[in-house]
Amino acid sequence: MSKKNTGLEFLEDPDALAGQLEKAEDFFQKNRNLILGTVAAVVLLVAGFVGYRLYVSSQDEEAQVEMFPSVYQFEADSLKKALSGDGANPGLVAIADEYGAAKAGNLANFYAGTALLKQGKYDDAIEHLKDFSSSDLLVQARAYSLIGDAYMEKKSFDEAISYYKKAADYKENKFFTPAYLMKLAVAYEQNKQSEEAIRTYDQILEKYPTSAEAPNAKKYKSVLQATAGE
C-alpha cells in the first residue's frame, strides 16, 4: 500500500527537507533581482505611505494654527483680510494653496470660495469650492450649492442646474434638501425649462410638504403653470 501523500513528508524526512531547501535556494538565485526588487518596492511603498501620513498630519496642525485668525476675520465679515491676510497672518487663499492636502487646507478652500463669492469674484470662488471635498452632511452639499450660486450670477444656468442637482441629491434630508430643490427649480425657470421647474416644485410639495419652502413652491408652481398656459 502506498503511503498517503500529506504534503508534509519533508518534516519527517531530512533528505526531503534538504531537497526542498535546495529548490528554494535555486529559485532565489535564478530570480534574485526580481525578488529583491519587489521587496525593496514594498518597503519603499510602506515607508512612503507612513512618511506621507506624518507629513500631512504636521501640515494640518500648522494650517489650523495659521487659519484661525482668518476664520475670525471671515466671521467678522472682514473678507479682504480673511482672504489675503493682515500682514501677520497669510490669509485663506495662501493657506488653501500651501496646505491643500491637509484637512485644514481643504477647509480653507471652502471659506475662501465662500468669501470670494460674497465679493463677486465668481470664477475664483468656483475654483476654490471645486477644490473642496467633504463627507459631511451639511458642508459638501453647501459647497455644491454655492458653486451653483456662482454660476447663476454668471448666468451660466446649465452649470448652475448641474450643481444644484448635486446639492439636492447629496445625502437627502428634510432640513437642507428643500432649499436646494428650490434653487434648482428657479434655475430651471431661468433656463426656460418650465416643465422641469414644475416637476421640481412638485418634488418639494410631495416629499417635503411641511418644509419652509413648500408654500413658495406651491405659489411659484401656480404662477409658472398660469404663465405657461397663456
XYZ file of N, CA and C in Angstrom:
690
model
N 0.860 -1.193 0.000
C 0.000 0.000 0.000
C 0.890 1.235 0.000
N 0.584 2.132 -0.877
C 1.411 3.335 -0.976
C 1.094 4.260 0.175
N 2.134 4.964 0.601
C 1.980 5.908 1.708
C 1.196 7.117 1.236
N 0.209 7.512 2.040
C -0.620 8.666 1.676
C 0.234 9.926 1.663
N 0.092 10.724 0.598
C 0.867 11.955 0.453
C 0.183 13.070 1.242
N 0.818 13.495 2.320
C 0.242 14.557 3.158
C 0.803 15.911 2.818
N 1.865 15.962 2.009
C 2.490 17.232 1.695
C 3.454 17.674 2.775
N 3.602 16.858 3.866
C 4.481 17.237 4.978
C 5.609 16.238 5.187
N 5.882 15.386 4.159
C 6.905 14.345 4.303
C 8.272 14.927 4.622
N 8.526 16.184 4.126
C 9.859 16.755 4.325
C 10.112 17.069 5.805
N 9.007 17.157 6.618
C 9.199 17.373 8.050
C 9.687 16.110 8.733
N 9.374 14.957 8.134
C 9.762 13.683 8.714
C 11.038 13.144 8.081
N 11.335 13.612 6.885
C 12.469 13.063 6.134
C 13.514 14.154 5.932
N 14.670 14.067 6.587
C 15.717 15.098 6.441
C 16.158 15.277 4.993
N 16.218 14.184 4.221
C 16.633 14.288 2.821
C 15.613 15.089 2.014
N 14.311 14.851 2.301
C 13.257 15.591 1.601
C 13.345 17.074 1.938
N 13.597 17.363 3.210
C 13.719 18.759 3.645
C 14.893 19.429 2.956
N 16.006 18.719 2.878
C 17.188 19.280 2.219
C 16.900 19.548 0.755
N 16.125 18.655 0.119
C 15.774 18.856 -1.283
C 14.907 20.100 -1.478
N 13.956 20.277 -0.579
C 13.077 21.445 -0.671
C 13.868 22.735 -0.502
N 14.802 22.734 0.454
C 15.619 23.929 0.686
C 16.516 24.216 -0.512
N 17.010 23.155 -1.121
C 17.879 23.331 -2.296
C 17.088 23.927 -3.458
N 15.847 23.467 -3.650
C 14.995 24.010 -4.707
C 14.692 25.491 -4.460
N 14.409 25.800 -3.187
C 14.108 27.189 -2.842
C 15.303 28.082 -3.097
N 16.513 27.563 -2.761
C 17.730 28.350 -2.979
C 17.974 28.570 -4.465
N 17.741 27.517 -5.256
C 17.905 27.648 -6.708
C 16.942 28.690 -7.276
N 15.683 28.633 -6.800
C 14.684 29.594 -7.284
C 15.098 31.022 -6.930
N 15.595 31.196 -5.696
C 16.018 32.537 -5.274
C 17.175 33.032 -6.120
N 18.159 32.164 -6.371
C 19.323 32.567 -7.163
C 18.923 32.960 -8.588
N 17.981 32.196 -9.166
C 17.554 32.487 -10.533
C 16.728 33.772 -10.616
N 16.000 34.069 -9.530
C 15.096 35.229 -9.545
C 15.505 36.280 -8.515
N 16.797 36.297 -8.210
C 17.314 37.154 -7.140
C 16.934 38.627 -7.348
N 17.210 39.150 -8.534
C 16.958 40.572 -8.792
C 15.473 40.924 -8.697
N 14.639 40.031 -9.243
C 13.201 40.273 -9.203
C 12.683 40.274 -7.775
N 13.111 39.274 -6.976
C 12.635 39.169 -5.594
C 13.104 40.356 -4.766
N 14.398 40.679 -4.874
C 14.924 41.809 -4.092
C 14.290 43.124 -4.525
N 14.043 43.248 -5.818
C 13.402 44.471 -6.313
C 11.986 44.613 -5.788
N 11.253 43.489 -5.756
C 9.879 43.511 -5.240
C 9.855 43.863 -3.764
N 10.746 43.240 -2.994
C 10.824 43.525 -1.558
C 11.160 44.991 -1.317
N 12.123 45.500 -2.082
C 12.523 46.904 -1.927
C 11.364 47.842 -2.261
N 10.614 47.497 -3.314
C 9.485 48.341 -3.716
C 8.420 48.373 -2.631
N 8.145 47.208 -2.019
C 7.149 47.145 -0.941
C 7.606 47.970 0.259
N 8.894 47.839 0.619
C 9.436 48.600 1.749
C 9.338 50.100 1.484
N 9.689 50.519 0.273
C 9.615 51.946 -0.072
C 8.183 52.447 -0.069
N 7.265 51.603 -0.554
C 5.855 51.985 -0.585
C 5.318 52.197 0.824
N 5.611 51.257 1.719
C 5.146 51.367 3.107
C 5.776 52.584 3.779
N 7.092 52.749 3.579
C 7.783 53.884 4.187
C 7.247 55.203 3.645
N 6.985 55.234 2.347
C 6.452 56.448 1.733
C 5.074 56.785 2.259
N 4.228 55.772 2.429
C 2.876 55.993 2.933
C 2.909 56.521 4.360
N 3.733 55.888 5.205
C 3.843 56.335 6.596
C 4.387 57.754 6.656
N 5.418 58.014 5.837
C 6.002 59.350 5.809
C 5.005 60.397 5.344
N 4.213 60.051 4.336
C 3.217 60.995 3.823
C 2.160 61.297 4.880
N 1.696 60.262 5.599
C 0.689 60.475 6.636
C 1.234 61.386 7.739
N 2.484 61.176 8.123
C 3.089 62.022 9.148
C 3.227 63.454 8.647
N 3.608 63.589 7.371
C 3.765 64.925 6.781
C 2.427 65.661 6.747
N 1.383 64.973 6.287
C 0.062 65.593 6.206
C -0.427 65.981 7.594
N -0.175 65.118 8.583
C -0.592 65.409 9.949
C 0.072 66.678 10.468
N 1.385 66.807 10.218
C 2.091 68.011 10.670
C 1.623 69.237 9.906
N 1.337 69.061 8.613
C 0.829 70.168 7.809
C -0.531 70.628 8.319
N -1.364 69.678 8.729
C -2.695 70.018 9.215
C -2.610 70.849 10.489
N -1.704 70.476 11.378
C -1.535 71.237 12.619
C -1.091 72.663 12.321
N -0.132 72.809 11.404
C 0.340 74.146 11.037
C -0.788 74.957 10.404
N -1.542 74.326 9.515
C -2.611 75.028 8.806
C -3.702 75.490 9.772
N -4.025 74.660 10.756
C -5.052 75.037 11.731
C -4.637 76.283 12.502
N -3.377 76.326 12.902
C -2.878 77.482 13.645
C -2.934 78.738 12.787
N -2.495 78.619 11.533
C -2.458 79.773 10.646
C -3.856 80.204 10.206
N -4.794 79.264 10.155
C -6.120 79.582 9.638
C -7.016 80.254 10.675
N -6.751 80.042 11.949
C -7.644 80.560 12.985
C -7.907 82.065 12.857
N -6.885 82.917 12.705
C -7.165 84.360 12.578
C -7.991 84.685 11.335
N -7.773 83.944 10.241
C -8.522 84.202 9.005
C -9.990 83.831 9.152
N -10.261 82.745 9.864
C -11.649 82.358 10.106
C -12.335 83.406 10.983
N -11.598 83.935 11.955
C -12.137 85.002 12.801
C -12.499 86.217 11.942
N -11.611 86.588 11.018
C -11.885 87.715 10.123
C -13.089 87.413 9.227
N -13.191 86.176 8.774
C -14.321 85.758 7.940
C -15.631 85.921 8.703
N -15.657 85.448 9.938
C -16.870 85.529 10.751
C -17.226 86.985 11.045
N -16.204 87.847 11.128
C -16.439 89.270 11.375
C -16.765 90.020 10.091
N -16.836 89.278 8.981
C -17.161 89.850 7.672
C -16.069 90.779 7.135
N -14.852 90.588 7.619
C -13.701 91.310 7.059
C -13.096 90.430 5.973
N -13.762 90.403 4.840
C -13.438 89.407 3.820
C -12.056 89.603 3.210
N -11.658 90.845 2.993
C -10.360 91.103 2.376
C -9.233 90.577 3.262
N -9.311 90.861 4.573
C -8.291 90.363 5.497
C -8.366 88.843 5.616
N -9.579 88.305 5.603
C -9.727 86.854 5.691
C -9.069 86.167 4.507
N -9.220 86.742 3.332
C -8.689 86.122 2.121
C -7.185 86.343 1.947
N -6.745 87.560 2.169
C -5.359 87.933 1.839
C -4.460 88.085 3.044
N -5.003 87.990 4.239
C -4.204 88.145 5.444
C -4.124 89.591 5.887
N -3.502 89.783 7.047
C -3.390 91.133 7.602
C -1.953 91.535 7.870
N -1.020 90.867 7.222
C 0.397 91.150 7.454
C 1.017 90.164 8.416
N 0.285 89.846 9.476
C 0.787 88.879 10.459
C 0.347 87.459 10.125
N -0.747 87.334 9.364
C -1.291 86.022 9.004
C -1.469 85.934 7.491
N -1.276 84.730 6.927
C -1.229 84.603 5.460
C -2.572 84.752 4.743
N -3.679 84.438 5.375
C -4.974 84.515 4.703
C -5.391 83.178 4.109
N -6.687 83.066 3.840
C -7.272 81.793 3.410
C -6.741 81.304 2.069
N -6.552 82.206 1.119
C -6.101 81.795 -0.214
C -4.722 81.159 -0.133
N -3.806 81.791 0.587
C -2.447 81.260 0.719
C -2.457 79.935 1.479
N -3.289 79.827 2.514
C -3.369 78.589 3.294
C -3.910 77.452 2.430
N -4.934 77.750 1.642
C -5.509 76.727 0.761
C -4.481 76.256 -0.262
N -3.692 77.178 -0.795
C -2.686 76.819 -1.797
C -1.551 76.006 -1.193
N -1.117 76.387 0.011
C 0.054 75.745 0.625
C -0.278 74.438 1.323
N -1.470 74.355 1.906
C -1.812 73.192 2.726
C -2.999 72.417 2.145
N -3.120 72.396 0.839
C -4.275 71.777 0.196
C -4.478 70.315 0.538
N -3.398 69.591 0.849
C -3.512 68.163 1.148
C -3.989 67.908 2.571
N -3.915 68.911 3.427
C -4.318 68.762 4.824
C -5.796 69.103 4.995
N -6.402 68.594 6.067
C -7.822 68.850 6.310
C -8.103 70.339 6.456
N -7.235 71.025 7.197
C -7.439 72.459 7.401
C -7.276 73.219 6.096
N -6.335 72.802 5.261
C -6.161 73.438 3.956
C -7.367 73.214 3.066
N -7.925 72.024 3.147
C -9.145 71.712 2.402
C -10.289 72.621 2.851
N -10.435 72.780 4.159
C -11.482 73.638 4.695
C -11.243 75.103 4.313
N -9.977 75.489 4.213
C -9.654 76.855 3.796
C -10.207 77.132 2.400
N -10.237 76.123 1.549
C -10.828 76.286 0.213
C -12.307 76.635 0.312
N -13.005 76.010 1.246
C -14.428 76.299 1.426
C -14.633 77.738 1.885
N -13.895 78.131 2.899
C -14.019 79.501 3.403
C -13.624 80.516 2.327
N -12.528 80.238 1.631
C -12.068 81.168 0.590
C -13.095 81.286 -0.525
N -13.651 80.150 -0.955
C -14.658 80.172 -2.011
C -15.891 80.953 -1.602
N -16.307 80.778 -0.343
C -17.478 81.491 0.157
C -17.233 82.998 0.198
N -16.048 83.375 0.687
C -15.704 84.802 0.768
C -15.589 85.419 -0.617
N -14.981 84.711 -1.544
C -14.827 85.222 -2.911
C -16.183 85.380 -3.592
N -17.100 84.470 -3.301
C -18.457 84.585 -3.851
C -19.127 85.853 -3.340
N -18.961 86.142 -2.048
C -19.536 87.356 -1.474
C -18.935 88.609 -2.108
N -17.686 88.507 -2.541
C -17.018 89.644 -3.172
C -17.366 89.777 -4.654
N -18.103 88.838 -5.171
C -18.462 88.883 -6.583
C -17.386 88.346 -7.510
N -16.391 87.653 -6.958
C -15.321 87.064 -7.768
C -15.703 85.610 -8.049
N -16.605 85.457 -8.996
C -17.281 84.176 -9.175
C -16.371 83.075 -9.700
N -15.513 83.373 -10.655
C -14.629 82.335 -11.192
C -13.660 81.832 -10.126
N -13.094 82.754 -9.336
C -12.181 82.351 -8.260
C -12.931 81.550 -7.197
N -14.157 81.969 -6.899
C -14.970 81.239 -5.922
C -15.225 79.812 -6.383
N -15.592 79.662 -7.642
C -15.852 78.332 -8.206
C -14.612 77.455 -8.107
N -13.463 78.015 -8.420
C -12.212 77.247 -8.394
C -11.933 76.706 -6.994
N -12.058 77.552 -5.983
C -11.767 77.110 -4.614
C -12.821 76.134 -4.108
N -14.073 76.383 -4.410
C -15.130 75.490 -3.938
C -15.059 74.124 -4.611
N -14.616 74.079 -5.850
C -14.439 72.787 -6.528
C -13.262 72.012 -5.941
N -12.283 72.732 -5.387
C -11.129 72.068 -4.772
C -11.460 71.520 -3.383
N -12.610 71.895 -2.848
C -13.023 71.428 -1.524
C -13.789 70.122 -1.641
N -13.589 69.223 -0.682
C -14.367 67.980 -0.655
C -14.548 67.545 0.795
N -15.719 66.983 1.082
C -16.019 66.554 2.439
C -17.125 65.509 2.400
N -17.148 64.652 3.409
C -18.234 63.679 3.543
C -19.291 64.186 4.512
N -19.126 65.409 4.992
C -20.054 65.989 5.948
C -21.423 66.215 5.318
N -22.467 65.983 6.091
C -23.841 66.126 5.609
C -24.128 67.532 5.118
N -23.700 68.523 5.863
C -24.042 69.907 5.567
C -23.073 70.571 4.602
N -21.772 70.456 4.880
C -20.795 71.324 4.218
C -20.609 70.983 2.742
N -20.560 69.692 2.387
C -20.350 69.357 0.975
C -21.523 69.797 0.113
N -22.733 69.541 0.574
C -23.904 69.990 -0.177
C -23.926 71.508 -0.278
N -23.530 72.168 0.799
C -23.458 73.627 0.794
C -22.454 74.120 -0.243
N -21.330 73.443 -0.356
C -20.328 73.825 -1.355
C -20.891 73.696 -2.767
N -21.596 72.577 -3.043
C -22.224 72.417 -4.358
C -23.211 73.550 -4.632
N -24.004 73.897 -3.608
C -24.999 74.949 -3.771
C -24.339 76.301 -4.054
N -23.246 76.582 -3.358
C -22.532 77.846 -3.569
C -21.938 77.926 -4.974
N -21.456 76.796 -5.476
C -20.972 76.776 -6.863
C -22.124 77.083 -7.807
N -23.285 76.489 -7.517
C -24.472 76.804 -8.303
C -24.814 78.278 -8.251
N -24.696 78.886 -7.065
C -24.963 80.322 -6.926
C -24.022 81.148 -7.797
N -22.744 80.760 -7.792
C -21.765 81.495 -8.598
C -22.102 81.402 -10.085
N -22.486 80.209 -10.532
C -22.856 80.052 -11.942
C -24.137 80.821 -12.266
N -25.061 80.901 -11.318
C -26.276 81.687 -11.542
C -25.927 83.155 -11.744
N -25.001 83.666 -10.945
C -24.571 85.057 -11.086
C -23.917 85.296 -12.441
N -23.261 84.269 -12.967
C -22.626 84.361 -14.287
C -23.627 84.086 -15.409
N -24.873 83.775 -15.011
C -25.928 83.410 -15.957
C -25.571 82.155 -16.759
N -24.776 81.306 -16.152
C -24.442 80.005 -16.737
C -25.417 78.989 -16.141
N -26.630 79.008 -16.649
C -27.720 78.278 -15.990
C -27.564 76.764 -16.067
N -27.028 76.256 -17.163
C -26.831 74.799 -17.260
C -25.896 74.312 -16.162
N -24.806 75.042 -15.938
C -23.852 74.650 -14.894
C -24.474 74.803 -13.511
N -25.249 75.865 -13.334
C -25.921 76.067 -12.043
C -26.866 74.910 -11.742
N -27.628 74.512 -12.749
C -28.556 73.382 -12.585
C -27.808 72.120 -12.172
N -26.673 71.886 -12.812
C -25.883 70.702 -12.514
C -25.468 70.662 -11.044
N -25.015 71.793 -10.525
C -24.532 71.811 -9.138
C -25.672 71.869 -8.123
N -26.767 72.501 -8.470
C -27.923 72.446 -7.571
C -28.462 71.020 -7.470
N -28.401 70.279 -8.562
C -28.798 68.866 -8.526
C -27.889 68.086 -7.583
N -26.590 68.345 -7.681
C -25.645 67.666 -6.795
C -25.949 67.982 -5.339
N -26.261 69.251 -5.072
C -26.571 69.645 -3.698
C -27.840 68.950 -3.203
N -28.860 68.922 -4.046
C -30.140 68.317 -3.661
C -30.039 66.799 -3.507
N -29.187 66.174 -4.305
C -29.061 64.707 -4.276
C -28.104 64.218 -3.197
N -27.298 65.128 -2.636
C -26.265 64.709 -1.683
C -26.893 64.452 -0.309
N -26.981 63.190 0.059
C -27.496 62.788 1.368
C -28.806 63.526 1.688
N -29.817 63.257 0.901
C -31.101 63.956 1.023
C -31.614 63.944 2.460
N -32.165 65.074 2.877
C -32.711 65.203 4.223
C -33.722 66.336 4.246
N -34.593 66.344 5.243
C -35.683 67.320 5.307
C -35.230 68.710 5.730
N -33.989 68.810 6.222
C -33.526 70.091 6.740
C -32.957 71.001 5.647
N -32.200 70.437 4.723
C -31.491 71.255 3.738
C -31.918 71.004 2.295
N -32.340 69.777 1.995
C -32.676 69.428 0.616
C -33.764 70.313 0.009
N -34.842 70.656 0.725
C -35.871 71.508 0.113
C -35.328 72.848 -0.405
N -34.400 73.446 0.324
C -33.824 74.729 -0.110
C -33.037 74.564 -1.402
N -32.311 73.457 -1.522
C -31.542 73.222 -2.740
C -32.474 72.925 -3.919
N -33.549 72.212 -3.651
C -34.530 71.961 -4.712
C -35.181 73.266 -5.167
N -35.409 74.171 -4.246
C -35.991 75.472 -4.599
C -35.051 76.229 -5.535
N -33.771 76.216 -5.210
C -32.786 76.874 -6.087
C -32.754 76.201 -7.460
N -32.852 74.888 -7.462
C -32.846 74.141 -8.715
C -34.044 74.524 -9.578
N -35.213 74.621 -8.965
C -36.413 74.989 -9.715
C -36.289 76.384 -10.318
N -35.758 77.326 -9.549
C -35.570 78.693 -10.057
C -34.580 78.704 -11.215
N -33.521 77.906 -11.088
C -32.536 77.818 -12.173
C -33.175 77.256 -13.435
N -34.043 76.253 -13.279
C -34.772 75.719 -14.433
C -35.632 76.811 -15.073
N -36.297 77.604 -14.239
C -37.116 78.690 -14.781
C -36.267 79.675 -15.577
N -35.136 80.047 -15.012
C -34.249 80.993 -15.694
C -33.726 80.419 -17.006
N -33.633 79.103 -17.057
C -33.122 78.441 -18.259
C -34.251 78.065 -19.226
N -35.458 78.592 -18.954
C -36.620 78.349 -19.818
C -37.000 76.879 -19.889
N -36.826 76.172 -18.781
C -37.204 74.761 -18.704
C -38.383 74.642 -17.731
N -39.512 75.082 -18.191
C -40.691 75.189 -17.321
C -41.149 73.831 -16.777
N -41.175 72.815 -17.617
C -41.642 71.501 -17.166
C -40.762 70.951 -16.054
N -39.436 71.112 -16.223
C -38.519 70.627 -15.202
C -38.693 71.415 -13.905
N -38.951 72.721 -14.028
C -39.169 73.547 -12.838
C -40.414 73.095 -12.098
N -41.500 72.837 -12.835
C -42.746 72.388 -12.209
C -42.549 71.045 -11.512
N -41.823 70.136 -12.154
C -41.553 68.826 -11.535
C -40.754 68.988 -10.243
N -39.844 69.958 -10.244
C -39.031 70.172 -9.046
C -39.860 70.785 -7.922
N -40.745 71.726 -8.262
C -41.663 72.266 -7.256
C -42.549 71.151 -6.693
N -43.004 70.268 -7.567
C -43.816 69.133 -7.126
C -43.035 68.234 -6.164
N -41.759 68.069 -6.448
C -40.924 67.231 -5.588
C -40.873 67.798 -4.168
N -40.767 69.119 -4.084
C -40.781 69.755 -2.764
C -42.112 69.511 -2.069
N -43.202 69.714 -2.806
C -44.542 69.591 -2.215
C -44.871 68.163 -1.804
N -44.373 67.196 -2.564
C -44.692 65.797 -2.280
C -43.790 65.196 -1.194
N -42.497 65.511 -1.260
C -41.550 64.890 -0.336
C -41.339 65.701 0.940
N -41.522 67.026 0.833
C -41.261 67.888 1.989
C -42.404 68.887 2.180
N -43.630 68.405 2.358
C -44.803 69.288 2.415
C -44.816 70.221 3.621
N -44.075 69.875 4.676
C -44.061 70.725 5.877
C -42.835 71.638 5.929
N -42.041 71.639 4.870
C -40.832 72.470 4.867
C -41.181 73.941 4.704
N -40.238 74.800 5.070
C -40.444 76.244 4.927
C -40.567 76.646 3.469
N -40.023 75.828 2.557
C -40.043 76.145 1.131
C -41.348 75.753 0.446
N -42.135 74.909 1.091
C -43.346 74.380 0.448
C -44.345 75.457 0.024
N -44.656 76.445 0.859
C -45.618 77.468 0.420
C -45.164 78.223 -0.833
N -43.893 78.615 -0.874
C -43.385 79.306 -2.065
C -43.360 78.389 -3.275
N -43.044 77.112 -3.048
C -43.036 76.157 -4.155
C -44.425 76.062 -4.773
N -45.434 76.037 -3.930
C -46.821 75.972 -4.411
C -47.185 77.239 -5.183
N -46.782 78.389 -4.650
C -47.097 79.659 -5.298
C -46.380 79.789 -6.642
N -45.079 79.507 -6.636
C -44.300 79.652 -7.877
C -44.760 78.659 -8.941
N -45.153 77.477 -8.492
C -45.657 76.483 -9.438
C -46.944 76.986 -10.095
N -47.849 77.559 -9.319
C -49.113 78.070 -9.857
C -48.879 79.203 -10.865
N -47.976 80.115 -10.514
C -47.648 81.223 -11.411
C -47.054 80.692 -12.713
N -46.157 79.726 -12.588
C -45.498 79.170 -13.770
C -46.507 78.451 -14.656
N -47.398 77.691 -14.051
C -48.412 76.978 -14.826
C -49.352 77.968 -15.542
N -49.696 79.039 -14.856
C -50.575 80.040 -15.478
C -49.880 80.727 -16.634
N -48.592 81.019 -16.437
C -47.817 81.674 -17.497
C -47.645 80.750 -18.692
N -47.362 79.489 -18.400
C -47.148 78.517 -19.477
C -48.428 78.263 -20.252
N -49.578 78.466 -19.613
C -50.853 78.227 -20.283
C -51.338 79.366 -21.136
N -50.636 80.506 -21.060
C -51.070 81.659 -21.844
C -50.778 81.467 -23.329
